[in-house]
CSV table of C-alpha atoms and ligand atoms in Angstrom, one decimal:
chain,number,residue,atom,x,y,z
A,1,MET,CA,22.4,38.8,28.3
A,2,ALA,CA,23.3,35.2,29.2
A,3,LEU,CA,26.9,36.1,29.3
A,4,PHE,CA,26.1,39.1,31.6
A,5,GLY,CA,24.3,36.7,33.9
A,6,ILE,CA,27.2,34.3,34.0
A,7,SER,CA,29.7,37.0,34.8
A,8,ILE,CA,27.5,38.3,37.6
A,9,SER,CA,27.2,34.8,39.1
A,10,MET,CA,31.0,34.3,38.8
A,11,TRP,CA,31.6,37.5,40.6
A,12,LEU,CA,29.1,36.5,43.3
A,13,VAL,CA,30.8,33.1,43.8
A,14,GLY,CA,34.2,34.8,43.8
A,15,VAL,CA,33.1,37.4,46.5
A,16,ILE,CA,31.4,34.7,48.6
A,17,GLY,CA,34.4,32.4,48.3
A,18,LEU,CA,36.9,35.2,49.3
A,19,SER,CA,34.8,36.3,52.2
A,20,LEU,CA,34.5,32.7,53.4
A,21,TYR,CA,38.2,32.3,53.1
A,22,ILE,CA,38.9,35.4,55.1
A,23,VAL,CA,36.5,34.4,57.9
A,24,LEU,CA,37.9,30.9,58.1
A,25,TYR,CA,41.5,32.3,58.1
A,26,VAL,CA,40.7,34.7,60.9
A,27,ILE,CA,39.0,32.0,63.0
A,28,SER,CA,41.9,29.6,62.5
A,29,ILE,CA,44.5,32.2,63.4
A,30,THR,CA,42.5,33.1,66.6
A,31,ILE,CA,42.2,29.5,67.6
A,32,TYR,CA,45.5,28.0,66.5
A,33,GLY,CA,47.8,31.0,66.2
A,34,LYS,CA,50.0,31.6,63.2
A,35,LYS,CA,52.1,28.4,63.4
A,36,PRO,CA,51.3,25.7,60.8
A,37,GLY,CA,49.8,22.5,62.3
A,38,ARG,CA,51.7,19.2,62.6
A,39,ASN,CA,51.5,17.3,59.3
A,40,PRO,CA,49.8,14.0,60.3
A,41,PHE,CA,51.4,12.1,57.4
A,42,VAL,CA,55.0,12.5,58.4
A,43,LEU,CA,55.6,9.3,60.2
A,44,PRO,CA,59.4,8.8,60.8
A,45,SER,CA,59.6,5.5,58.8
A,46,LEU,CA,59.2,7.1,55.4
A,47,LEU,CA,61.7,9.9,56.1
A,48,VAL,CA,64.5,7.4,56.7
A,49,LYS,CA,66.2,6.4,53.5
A,50,LYS,CA,65.8,2.6,53.4
A,51,PRO,CA,67.8,0.2,51.3
A,52,GLU,CA,66.1,-0.4,48.0
A,53,ARG,CA,63.9,-3.5,48.1
A,54,THR,CA,64.0,-6.1,45.3
A,55,ALA,CA,61.8,-9.0,44.3
A,56,ASP,CA,64.0,-11.3,46.5
A,57,ASP,CA,62.8,-9.4,49.6
A,58,VAL,CA,59.2,-10.5,49.1
A,59,ILE,CA,58.3,-12.8,51.9
A,60,ASN,CA,57.1,-16.0,50.3
A,61,ASN,CA,56.8,-18.0,53.5
A,62,GLN,CA,53.1,-18.8,53.6
A,63,SER,CA,52.8,-19.2,57.4
A,64,ALA,CA,54.6,-15.8,57.8
A,65,ARG,CA,52.1,-14.2,55.4
A,66,ASP,CA,49.1,-15.9,57.2
A,67,SER,CA,50.3,-14.6,60.5
A,68,VAL,CA,49.6,-11.1,59.1
A,69,LEU,CA,46.7,-11.7,56.8
A,70,ARG,CA,44.7,-14.4,58.6
A,71,GLN,CA,44.4,-13.1,62.2
A,72,ASN,CA,41.2,-14.6,63.6
A,73,PHE,CA,38.8,-12.3,65.4
A,74,THR,CA,38.8,-12.9,69.2
A,75,GLY,CA,37.5,-10.6,71.9
A,76,SER,CA,41.0,-10.2,73.4
A,77,ARG,CA,42.4,-8.9,70.1
A,78,ILE,CA,40.1,-5.9,70.0
A,79,PRO,CA,42.3,-2.8,70.7
A,80,GLU,CA,41.1,-0.5,73.5
A,81,ARG,CA,40.0,3.1,72.8
A,82,LEU,CA,39.5,2.7,69.1
A,83,ASP,CA,39.3,5.8,66.9
A,84,ALA,CA,37.6,4.0,64.0
A,85,ILE,CA,36.2,0.8,62.8
A,86,VAL,CA,36.4,-0.2,59.1
A,87,ILE,CA,34.0,-2.8,57.8
A,88,GLY,CA,35.6,-4.8,55.0
A,89,SER,CA,39.3,-5.1,54.1
A,90,GLY,CA,39.2,-4.4,50.3
A,91,ILE,CA,41.5,-1.8,48.9
A,92,GLY,CA,38.9,0.8,49.9
A,93,GLY,CA,38.8,-0.2,53.5
A,94,LEU,CA,42.6,-0.7,53.7
A,95,THR,CA,43.2,2.8,52.2
A,96,ALA,CA,40.9,4.4,54.7
A,97,ALA,CA,42.5,2.4,57.6
A,98,THR,CA,46.1,3.1,56.6
A,99,LEU,CA,45.4,6.8,56.0
A,100,LEU,CA,43.9,7.1,59.5
A,101,ALA,CA,46.8,5.1,60.9
A,102,ARG,CA,49.3,7.5,59.3
A,103,ALA,CA,47.5,10.2,61.2
A,104,ARG,CA,48.1,8.1,64.4
A,105,LYS,CA,44.6,6.9,64.7
A,106,ARG,CA,43.8,3.4,66.1
A,107,VAL,CA,41.7,1.5,63.6
A,108,LEU,CA,40.0,-1.9,63.7
A,109,VAL,CA,39.4,-3.5,60.3
A,110,LEU,CA,36.8,-6.3,60.4
A,111,GLU,CA,36.7,-8.8,57.5
A,112,GLN,CA,34.1,-11.5,57.1
A,113,HIS,CA,36.3,-13.7,54.9
A,114,ASP,CA,39.2,-15.8,56.3
A,115,VAL,CA,41.8,-13.5,54.7
A,116,ILE,CA,42.4,-9.8,54.4
A,117,GLY,CA,42.3,-8.0,51.0
A,118,GLY,CA,38.8,-8.3,49.4
A,119,CYS,CA,39.4,-8.4,45.7
A,120,CYS,CA,43.2,-8.1,46.4
A,121,HIS,CA,43.3,-11.4,48.2
A,122,THR,CA,44.9,-14.4,46.7
A,123,PHE,CA,44.7,-18.1,47.5
A,124,VAL,CA,46.9,-21.2,46.9
A,125,ASP,CA,45.6,-24.4,45.4
A,126,LYS,CA,47.7,-27.4,44.6
A,127,GLY,CA,50.9,-25.3,44.9
A,128,TYR,CA,49.7,-22.5,42.6
A,129,GLU,CA,48.8,-19.0,43.7
A,130,PHE,CA,45.6,-17.5,42.1
A,131,ASP,CA,44.5,-13.9,42.3
A,132,VAL,CA,40.8,-12.9,42.2
A,133,GLY,CA,40.9,-9.4,40.8
A,134,ILE,CA,43.8,-7.1,40.1
A,135,HIS,CA,45.8,-7.9,36.9
A,136,TYR,CA,47.2,-4.4,36.3
A,137,ILE,CA,47.1,-0.9,37.8
A,138,GLY,CA,48.3,2.3,36.0
A,139,GLU,CA,50.3,5.4,37.0
A,140,MET,CA,52.8,3.6,39.3
A,141,ARG,CA,56.0,5.0,37.8
A,142,PRO,CA,58.2,6.2,40.7
A,143,GLY,CA,57.6,9.9,41.4
A,144,SER,CA,54.0,9.9,40.0
A,145,PHE,CA,51.2,11.1,42.2
A,146,VAL,CA,49.4,7.7,42.5
A,147,ARG,CA,52.7,5.9,43.2
A,148,CYS,CA,53.4,8.4,46.0
A,149,LEU,CA,50.0,7.6,47.5
A,150,ALA,CA,50.6,3.9,47.3
A,151,ASP,CA,54.0,4.3,48.9
A,152,GLN,CA,52.5,6.3,51.8
A,153,LEU,CA,49.8,3.6,52.4
A,154,THR,CA,52.3,0.7,52.3
A,155,ASP,CA,55.2,2.3,54.1
A,156,GLY,CA,57.2,2.4,50.8
A,157,LYS,CA,57.4,-1.4,50.9
A,158,LEU,CA,55.2,-2.3,48.0
A,159,MET,CA,57.1,-2.7,44.7
A,160,TRP,CA,55.7,-2.5,41.2
A,161,GLN,CA,56.7,-4.3,38.0
A,162,PRO,CA,56.0,-2.4,34.8
A,163,LEU,CA,54.2,-4.6,32.2
A,164,ASP,CA,55.5,-4.7,28.6
A,165,VAL,CA,55.0,-1.3,26.8
A,166,ASP,CA,52.3,-3.0,24.7
A,167,PHE,CA,50.3,-4.2,27.6
A,168,ASP,CA,47.0,-5.3,25.9
A,169,ARG,CA,45.9,-6.7,22.6
A,170,VAL,CA,42.4,-6.0,21.2
A,171,ILE,CA,41.1,-8.5,18.7
A,172,VAL,CA,37.8,-7.6,17.1
A,173,GLY,CA,36.0,-10.1,14.7
A,174,CYS,CA,34.7,-9.0,11.3
A,175,VAL,CA,31.8,-6.8,12.6
A,176,ASP,CA,32.1,-4.3,9.8
A,177,GLY,CA,30.3,-6.7,7.4
A,178,GLY,CA,32.6,-8.6,5.0
A,179,GLY,CA,35.5,-6.8,6.5
A,180,LYS,CA,38.6,-8.3,8.1
A,181,ASN,CA,39.5,-9.4,11.6
A,182,ARG,CA,41.2,-6.5,13.4
A,183,SER,CA,44.0,-6.8,15.9
A,184,VAL,CA,45.7,-3.8,17.7
A,185,LEU,CA,48.3,-3.7,20.4
A,186,VAL,CA,47.5,-1.2,23.2
A,187,THR,CA,50.5,0.7,24.4
A,188,GLY,CA,51.2,3.0,27.4
A,189,ASP,CA,52.2,5.8,24.9
A,190,ARG,CA,48.8,7.3,23.9
A,191,LYS,CA,50.3,9.2,20.9
A,192,GLU,CA,51.7,5.9,19.5
A,193,PHE,CA,48.4,4.2,20.2
A,194,ALA,CA,46.4,6.9,18.4
A,195,LYS,CA,48.9,6.5,15.4
A,196,ARG,CA,48.3,2.8,15.3
A,197,LEU,CA,44.6,3.2,15.3
A,198,ALA,CA,44.7,5.8,12.5
A,199,GLN,CA,46.8,3.4,10.4
A,200,GLU,CA,44.3,0.7,10.9
A,201,TRP,CA,41.2,2.9,10.4
A,202,PRO,CA,42.3,5.7,8.1
A,203,ASP,CA,38.7,6.7,7.3
A,204,ASP,CA,38.2,7.6,10.9
A,205,ALA,CA,41.4,9.5,11.4
A,206,ALA,CA,39.6,12.7,12.3
A,207,GLY,CA,37.3,10.9,14.9
A,208,ILE,CA,40.4,9.3,16.4
A,209,GLU,CA,42.1,12.7,16.8
A,210,ALA,CA,39.0,14.2,18.4
A,211,PHE,CA,38.7,11.2,20.8
A,212,PHE,CA,42.3,11.6,22.0
A,213,SER,CA,42.1,15.3,22.3
A,214,LEU,CA,38.9,14.8,24.4
A,215,LEU,CA,41.0,12.4,26.7
A,216,ASP,CA,43.5,15.2,27.2
A,217,ARG,CA,40.8,17.8,27.9
A,218,LEU,CA,39.0,15.5,30.4
A,219,LYS,CA,42.3,14.8,32.1
A,220,ARG,CA,42.9,18.5,32.6
A,221,GLY,CA,39.2,19.1,33.5
A,222,SER,CA,39.3,16.4,36.2
A,223,LYS,CA,41.4,18.6,38.4
A,224,LEU,CA,38.4,20.8,39.2
A,225,TYR,CA,36.4,17.6,40.0
A,226,TRP,CA,39.0,16.5,42.6
A,227,GLY,CA,39.3,20.1,43.8
A,228,LEU,CA,35.6,20.2,44.6
A,229,LYS,CA,36.0,17.2,46.9
A,230,LEU,CA,38.0,19.6,49.2
A,231,LEU,CA,35.1,22.0,49.5
A,232,PRO,CA,32.1,21.7,51.9
A,233,LEU,CA,29.4,19.6,50.2
A,234,PRO,CA,26.7,22.4,49.9
A,235,LEU,CA,29.3,24.8,48.3
A,236,ALA,CA,30.4,22.0,45.8
A,237,ARG,CA,26.8,21.3,44.9
A,238,LEU,CA,26.1,25.0,44.3
A,239,LEU,CA,29.1,25.3,42.0
A,240,ILE,CA,27.9,22.2,40.0
A,241,LYS,CA,24.2,23.1,39.9
A,242,SER,CA,24.8,26.7,38.9
A,243,GLY,CA,26.6,25.4,35.8
A,244,LEU,CA,29.8,27.2,36.7
A,245,CYS,CA,31.9,24.0,36.8
A,246,GLY,CA,30.8,23.2,33.3
A,247,LEU,CA,32.0,26.6,32.1
A,248,PHE,CA,35.5,25.9,33.2
A,249,SER,CA,35.9,22.1,32.7
A,250,ALA,CA,34.9,19.8,29.9
A,251,TYR,CA,34.7,17.1,32.6
A,252,PHE,CA,31.3,18.4,33.8
A,253,ARG,CA,30.0,19.1,30.3
A,254,TYR,CA,30.5,15.5,29.2
A,255,LEU,CA,29.4,13.7,32.5
A,256,HIS,CA,25.9,13.0,31.1
A,257,ILE,CA,27.1,11.8,27.7
A,258,SER,CA,27.4,8.0,27.5
A,259,LEU,CA,30.4,6.4,25.8
A,260,LYS,CA,28.2,4.8,23.2
A,261,GLN,CA,26.5,8.2,22.4
A,262,TYR,CA,30.0,9.8,22.0
A,263,LEU,CA,31.4,7.0,19.8
A,264,ASP,CA,28.2,6.8,17.6
A,265,GLN,CA,28.6,10.5,17.0
A,266,HIS,CA,32.3,10.7,16.2
A,267,ILE,CA,33.3,7.2,14.8
A,268,SER,CA,31.8,5.4,11.8
A,269,SER,CA,33.5,2.0,12.0
A,270,GLU,CA,31.9,-0.5,14.3
A,271,SER,CA,35.2,-2.4,14.9
A,272,LEU,CA,36.9,0.9,15.9
A,273,LYS,CA,34.1,1.7,18.3
A,274,SER,CA,34.6,-1.7,20.0
A,275,THR,CA,38.4,-1.2,20.1
A,276,LEU,CA,38.1,2.2,21.8
A,277,ALA,CA,35.6,0.8,24.3
A,278,TYR,CA,37.5,-2.5,24.8
A,279,CYS,CA,38.3,-2.0,28.5
A,280,PHE,CA,34.8,-1.4,29.7
A,281,GLY,CA,35.0,-4.7,31.5
A,282,ASP,CA,37.5,-3.0,34.0
A,283,TYR,CA,34.6,-1.0,35.5
A,284,GLY,CA,31.8,-3.4,34.6
A,285,THR,CA,29.0,-1.3,32.9
A,286,PRO,CA,28.4,-1.5,29.1
A,287,PRO,CA,29.2,1.5,26.9
A,288,GLY,CA,25.5,2.6,26.7
A,289,GLU,CA,25.3,2.9,30.5
A,290,THR,CA,28.8,4.4,31.1
A,291,SER,CA,29.7,8.1,31.1
A,292,VAL,CA,32.3,8.9,28.5
A,293,VAL,CA,34.0,10.7,31.4
A,294,LEU,CA,34.4,7.5,33.4
A,295,HIS,CA,35.9,5.7,30.4
A,296,ALA,CA,38.3,8.6,29.8
A,297,LEU,CA,39.4,8.4,33.5
A,298,LEU,CA,40.3,4.7,32.9
A,299,LEU,CA,42.1,5.2,29.6
A,300,ASN,CA,44.0,8.2,30.9
A,301,HIS,CA,45.0,6.0,33.8
A,302,PHE,CA,46.6,3.4,31.5
A,303,LEU,CA,47.6,5.2,28.4
A,304,ARG,CA,50.2,7.4,30.0
A,305,GLN,CA,52.5,5.0,31.8
A,306,GLY,CA,51.1,1.6,30.8
A,307,GLY,CA,50.3,-1.1,33.3
A,308,PHE,CA,52.0,-2.2,36.5
A,309,TYR,CA,51.7,-5.4,38.6
A,310,PRO,CA,52.4,-5.6,42.3
A,311,ILE,CA,55.6,-7.6,42.8
A,312,GLY,CA,54.7,-10.7,44.9
A,313,GLY,CA,51.1,-10.6,43.7
A,314,PRO,CA,48.0,-8.6,44.7
A,315,SER,CA,48.0,-9.9,48.3
A,316,GLU,CA,51.3,-8.0,48.7
A,317,ILE,CA,49.1,-4.8,48.8
A,318,SER,CA,47.4,-6.0,52.0
A,319,PHE,CA,50.5,-7.7,53.3
A,320,CYS,CA,52.3,-4.3,53.2
A,321,SER,CA,49.3,-2.3,54.5
A,322,VAL,CA,48.4,-4.3,57.7
A,323,PRO,CA,51.7,-3.5,59.5
A,324,VAL,CA,51.0,0.3,58.9
A,325,ILE,CA,47.6,-0.1,60.7
A,326,GLU,CA,49.3,-2.2,63.5
A,327,LYS,CA,52.1,0.4,64.0
A,328,ALA,CA,49.4,2.9,65.1
A,329,GLY,CA,47.9,0.3,67.6
A,330,GLY,CA,45.2,-0.9,65.2
A,331,ARG,CA,44.3,-4.5,64.1
A,332,ALA,CA,43.0,-6.2,60.9
A,333,LEU,CA,41.0,-9.3,61.9
A,334,VAL,CA,39.3,-11.9,59.8
A,335,ARG,CA,36.3,-14.2,60.3
A,336,ALA,CA,34.5,-11.1,61.6
A,337,PRO,CA,31.2,-10.7,59.8
A,338,VAL,CA,29.6,-7.5,60.8
A,339,SER,CA,25.8,-8.2,61.1
A,340,SER,CA,24.6,-4.8,62.1
A,341,MET,CA,25.6,-1.2,62.9
A,342,VAL,CA,24.9,0.2,66.4
A,343,CYS,CA,23.3,3.6,66.1
A,344,ASN,CA,22.6,6.2,68.7
A,345,GLU,CA,18.8,6.2,69.0
A,346,THR,CA,18.5,10.0,69.3
A,347,THR,CA,21.0,11.2,66.8
A,348,GLY,CA,20.9,8.2,64.4
A,349,ARG,CA,24.7,8.3,64.3
A,350,ALA,CA,26.6,5.1,63.9
A,351,VAL,CA,28.6,4.4,67.1
A,352,GLY,CA,29.6,0.8,66.8
A,353,VAL,CA,29.1,-2.5,65.1
A,354,THR,CA,27.9,-6.0,66.0
A,355,VAL,CA,30.0,-9.0,64.9
A,356,GLN,CA,28.1,-12.2,64.6
A,357,ARG,CA,30.2,-15.4,65.1
A,358,SER,CA,29.4,-19.0,65.9
A,359,ASP,CA,31.1,-18.4,69.3
A,360,GLY,CA,28.9,-15.5,70.1
A,361,GLU,CA,27.9,-11.9,69.4
A,362,TYR,CA,30.3,-9.1,70.0
A,363,THR,CA,29.6,-5.3,70.2
A,364,VAL,CA,32.5,-3.0,69.3
A,365,LEU,CA,32.2,0.7,69.8
A,366,ALA,CA,34.1,3.6,68.1
A,367,PRO,CA,33.5,7.2,67.3
A,368,LEU,CA,33.9,6.7,63.6
A,369,ILE,CA,32.5,3.8,61.5
A,370,ILE,CA,33.6,3.4,57.9
A,371,SER,CA,32.0,0.8,55.6
A,372,ASP,CA,33.8,-0.7,52.6
A,373,ALA,CA,31.2,-3.4,52.2
A,374,GLY,CA,29.4,-1.7,49.3
A,375,LEU,CA,26.4,0.5,49.3
A,376,ILE,CA,23.6,-2.1,49.3
A,377,ASN,CA,25.5,-4.4,51.8
A,378,THR,CA,26.0,-1.4,54.1
A,379,ALA,CA,22.3,-0.5,53.8
A,380,LYS,CA,21.5,-4.0,55.1
A,381,LEU,CA,23.5,-3.3,58.2
A,382,LEU,CA,21.6,-0.2,59.2
A,383,PRO,CA,18.6,-0.2,61.6
A,384,GLN,CA,15.4,0.6,59.8
A,385,THR,CA,15.1,4.1,61.4
A,386,ALA,CA,18.6,5.1,60.3
A,387,LEU,CA,17.9,3.7,56.8
A,388,GLU,CA,14.8,5.9,56.5
A,389,LYS,CA,16.8,9.0,57.3
A,390,SER,CA,19.5,8.2,54.8
A,391,ARG,CA,19.5,8.7,51.1
A,392,ILE,CA,20.4,5.1,50.4
A,393,PRO,CA,17.7,3.1,48.5
A,394,GLU,CA,16.2,0.3,50.6
A,395,PRO,CA,18.0,-3.0,49.9
B,1,FAD,C1,37.8,-10.2,38.2
B,1,FAD,C2,38.2,-8.8,38.5
B,1,FAD,C3,39.3,-8.2,37.9
B,1,FAD,C4,39.7,-6.9,38.2
B,1,FAD,N1,40.9,-6.4,37.7
B,1,FAD,C5,41.3,-5.2,38.1
B,1,FAD,C6,42.5,-4.7,37.5
B,1,FAD,O1,43.2,-5.3,36.8
B,1,FAD,N2,43.0,-3.4,38.0
B,1,FAD,C7,42.2,-2.7,38.8
B,1,FAD,O2,42.7,-1.6,39.2
B,1,FAD,N3,41.1,-3.2,39.4
B,1,FAD,C8,40.6,-4.4,39.0
B,1,FAD,N4,39.4,-4.9,39.5
B,1,FAD,C9,38.7,-4.0,40.4
B,1,FAD,C10,39.2,-4.0,41.8
B,1,FAD,O3,39.7,-5.3,42.2
B,1,FAD,C11,38.1,-3.6,42.7
B,1,FAD,O4,37.5,-2.4,42.3
B,1,FAD,C12,38.6,-3.3,44.1
B,1,FAD,O5,39.5,-4.3,44.6
B,1,FAD,C13,37.4,-3.2,45.0
B,1,FAD,O6,37.8,-2.8,46.3
B,1,FAD,P1,36.8,-2.5,47.4
B,1,FAD,O7,37.5,-2.2,48.7
B,1,FAD,O8,35.8,-1.5,47.0
B,1,FAD,O9,35.8,-3.8,47.6
B,1,FAD,P2,36.2,-5.4,47.9
B,1,FAD,O10,37.6,-5.7,47.5
B,1,FAD,O11,35.1,-6.1,47.3
B,1,FAD,O12,36.1,-5.4,49.5
B,1,FAD,C14,35.0,-5.5,50.2
B,1,FAD,C15,35.2,-6.4,51.4
B,1,FAD,O13,34.2,-6.2,52.4
B,1,FAD,C16,34.0,-7.5,53.0
B,1,FAD,N5,32.6,-7.4,53.6
B,1,FAD,C17,31.4,-7.2,53.0
B,1,FAD,N6,30.4,-7.2,53.9
B,1,FAD,C18,31.0,-7.4,55.1
B,1,FAD,C19,30.5,-7.5,56.4
B,1,FAD,N7,29.2,-7.4,56.7
B,1,FAD,N8,31.4,-7.7,57.4
B,1,FAD,C20,32.7,-7.8,57.2
B,1,FAD,N9,33.2,-7.7,56.0
B,1,FAD,C21,32.4,-7.5,54.9
B,1,FAD,C22,34.1,-8.4,51.8
B,1,FAD,O14,34.3,-9.8,52.3
B,1,FAD,C23,35.3,-7.9,51.1
B,1,FAD,O15,36.5,-8.4,51.5
B,1,FAD,C24,39.0,-6.2,39.2
B,1,FAD,C25,37.9,-6.8,39.8
B,1,FAD,C26,37.5,-8.1,39.5
B,1,FAD,C27,36.3,-8.7,40.2
B,2,NAG,C1,58.2,-19.5,58.0
B,2,NAG,O1,57.7,-18.6,59.0
B,2,NAG,C2,57.5,-19.1,60.3
B,2,NAG,C3,57.0,-18.1,61.2
B,2,NAG,O2,55.9,-17.3,60.7
B,2,NAG,C4,58.7,-19.8,60.8
B,2,NAG,O3,58.5,-20.4,62.1
B,2,NAG,C5,59.3,-20.8,59.8
B,2,NAG,O4,60.5,-21.3,60.3
B,2,NAG,C6,59.5,-20.1,58.5
B,2,NAG,N1,59.9,-21.1,57.5
B,2,NAG,C7,60.9,-21.0,56.7
B,2,NAG,C8,61.2,-22.1,55.7
B,2,NAG,O5,61.6,-20.0,56.7
B,3,NAG,C1,41.1,-19.4,62.7
B,3,NAG,O1,39.8,-20.0,62.9
B,3,NAG,C2,39.5,-21.1,62.1
B,3,NAG,C3,38.1,-21.5,62.3
B,3,NAG,O2,37.7,-21.4,63.6
B,3,NAG,C4,40.5,-22.2,62.5
B,3,NAG,O3,40.3,-23.4,61.7
B,3,NAG,C5,41.9,-21.7,62.3
B,3,NAG,O4,42.9,-22.7,62.7
B,3,NAG,C6,42.2,-20.4,63.1
B,3,NAG,N1,43.5,-19.9,62.7
B,3,NAG,C7,44.4,-19.7,63.6
B,3,NAG,C8,45.7,-19.2,63.1
B,3,NAG,O5,44.3,-19.9,64.8
B,4,NAG,C1,38.6,-14.2,11.8
B,4,NAG,O1,39.1,-14.9,13.0
B,4,NAG,C2,38.3,-16.1,13.2
B,4,NAG,C3,38.8,-16.7,14.5
B,4,NAG,O2,40.2,-16.9,14.5
B,4,NAG,C4,38.5,-17.0,12.0
B,4,NAG,O3,37.7,-18.2,12.2
B,4,NAG,C5,38.1,-16.3,10.7
B,4,NAG,O4,38.3,-17.1,9.6
B,4,NAG,C6,38.8,-15.0,10.6
B,4,NAG,N1,38.2,-14.3,9.5
B,4,NAG,C7,38.9,-13.6,8.5
B,4,NAG,C8,38.1,-12.9,7.5
B,4,NAG,O5,40.1,-13.6,8.6
B,5,NAG,C1,23.2,9.6,72.0
B,5,NAG,O1,23.6,10.9,71.7
B,5,NAG,C2,23.2,11.8,72.6
B,5,NAG,C3,23.5,13.2,72.0
B,5,NAG,O2,24.8,13.3,71.6
B,5,NAG,C4,23.9,11.6,73.9
B,5,NAG,O3,23.5,12.5,74.9
B,5,NAG,C5,23.5,10.2,74.4
B,5,NAG,O4,24.2,9.8,75.6
B,5,NAG,C6,23.8,9.1,73.3
B,5,NAG,N1,23.2,7.8,73.7
B,5,NAG,C7,23.9,6.7,73.9
B,5,NAG,C8,23.2,5.5,74.3
B,5,NAG,O5,25.1,6.7,73.7
């Protein structure tokens, strides 16, 4: 009976989906004709084969870097006829801004700090450069999907140095009671890593195999998750709530199982549990409060190609991104603390921002406002009436 119900709802979704597709197809043909639209991401620069860059091509001249990354906010530097404003210049804000710039949109990035980059910024003290966040990023092998995205956003200029094959070492004290200290090298080859773990913890060999096979299943299952992001929100919600997604993808079945729950169920050794959870610091919530799916996303990110470091340091990410924004007529300005969002009183829609500086208050308007300041910080910028209408909890 249950199976019958499932197959009926699958048919329904299939029929609704197909009819929706046909209706949209007919509408788009009527409006745009049969010709495919222009691909907004084909800017000429990436189509031209450029000479391969090397580490020697990184610009180390600090004043040249500052002229890109430390452009002070002034009224005269605000571009006219903006398409969008991005609050915050972290990797999230820069990604949104460069993506829009590649679609020929004019974007203004506003950063409250004195340098662009958020957690990707670096600073120099007594002749040494320090970074504040990034120490490795995965999946940057040339030709990989993530690398392709990074190349598009930085005009193909950002270079990546692979770390050693063994890119981390986990050392766990004798938590097993009377046991020994454990030390395992983490490698970008997940099969080799699983082998090393099974050698060190032979009693848990079956649990280790189950864990790595779950990683593979969640990797495959995540495709449906990313696919859902392309659907209209109500349709995506319907597919999730109806339980259909869970039928097809382990990703959705494991979402509500915490990493701790999973490890407690499948692994007996405490030191092995710690070893498998070692990188929880990368996303910042303890295993009891983290979905095993999030942890698998992170491990799958690093255990396939290992880690990579941006050549020239993390600030190279923003240093290569800002010119892409400028090429489309946009700007990335610092010392520009956004103090509030300007909203249309009737619609509640954000139509601009207010920048509060010691030399005065500036109002900048644009049809699209994107915030990379974080959820709670963004809520603080909203007028009370807009906040009440949103689903954001009050700060
Ligand atoms: C110590 C540490 C180590 C890390 N290591 C790694 C790693 O190895 N690999 C990895 O992939 N990730 C790592 N991360 C995580 C990664 O750095 C962050 O997830 C990512 O950089 C966050 O980007 P973001 O754009 O979301 O936010 P942020 O980088 O925080 O950017 C937000 C920006 O918004 C600005 N802002 C806020 N409010 C306003 C306002 N009102 N007006 C104007 N501007 C405003 C802030 O000044 C800031 O610049 C690490 C993080 C930390 C802290
Ligand atoms: C560094 O760059 C600045 C311009 O940004 C230039 O004037 C200066 O000559 C450069 N210094 C060196 C050593 O190349
Ligand atoms: C930017 O503004 C700060 C503070 O007003 C000032 O000290 C600095 O010299 C300015 N930078 C440039 C390049 O003008
Ligand atoms: C484990 O490592 C700690 C720190 O290095 C050391 O003090 C301790 O003696 C070691 N214990 C065993 C059993 O090797
Ligand atoms: C607010 O939005 C409404 C409806 O789109 C529009 O008619 C009105 O002009 C807007 N008000 C302002 C101040 O922009």
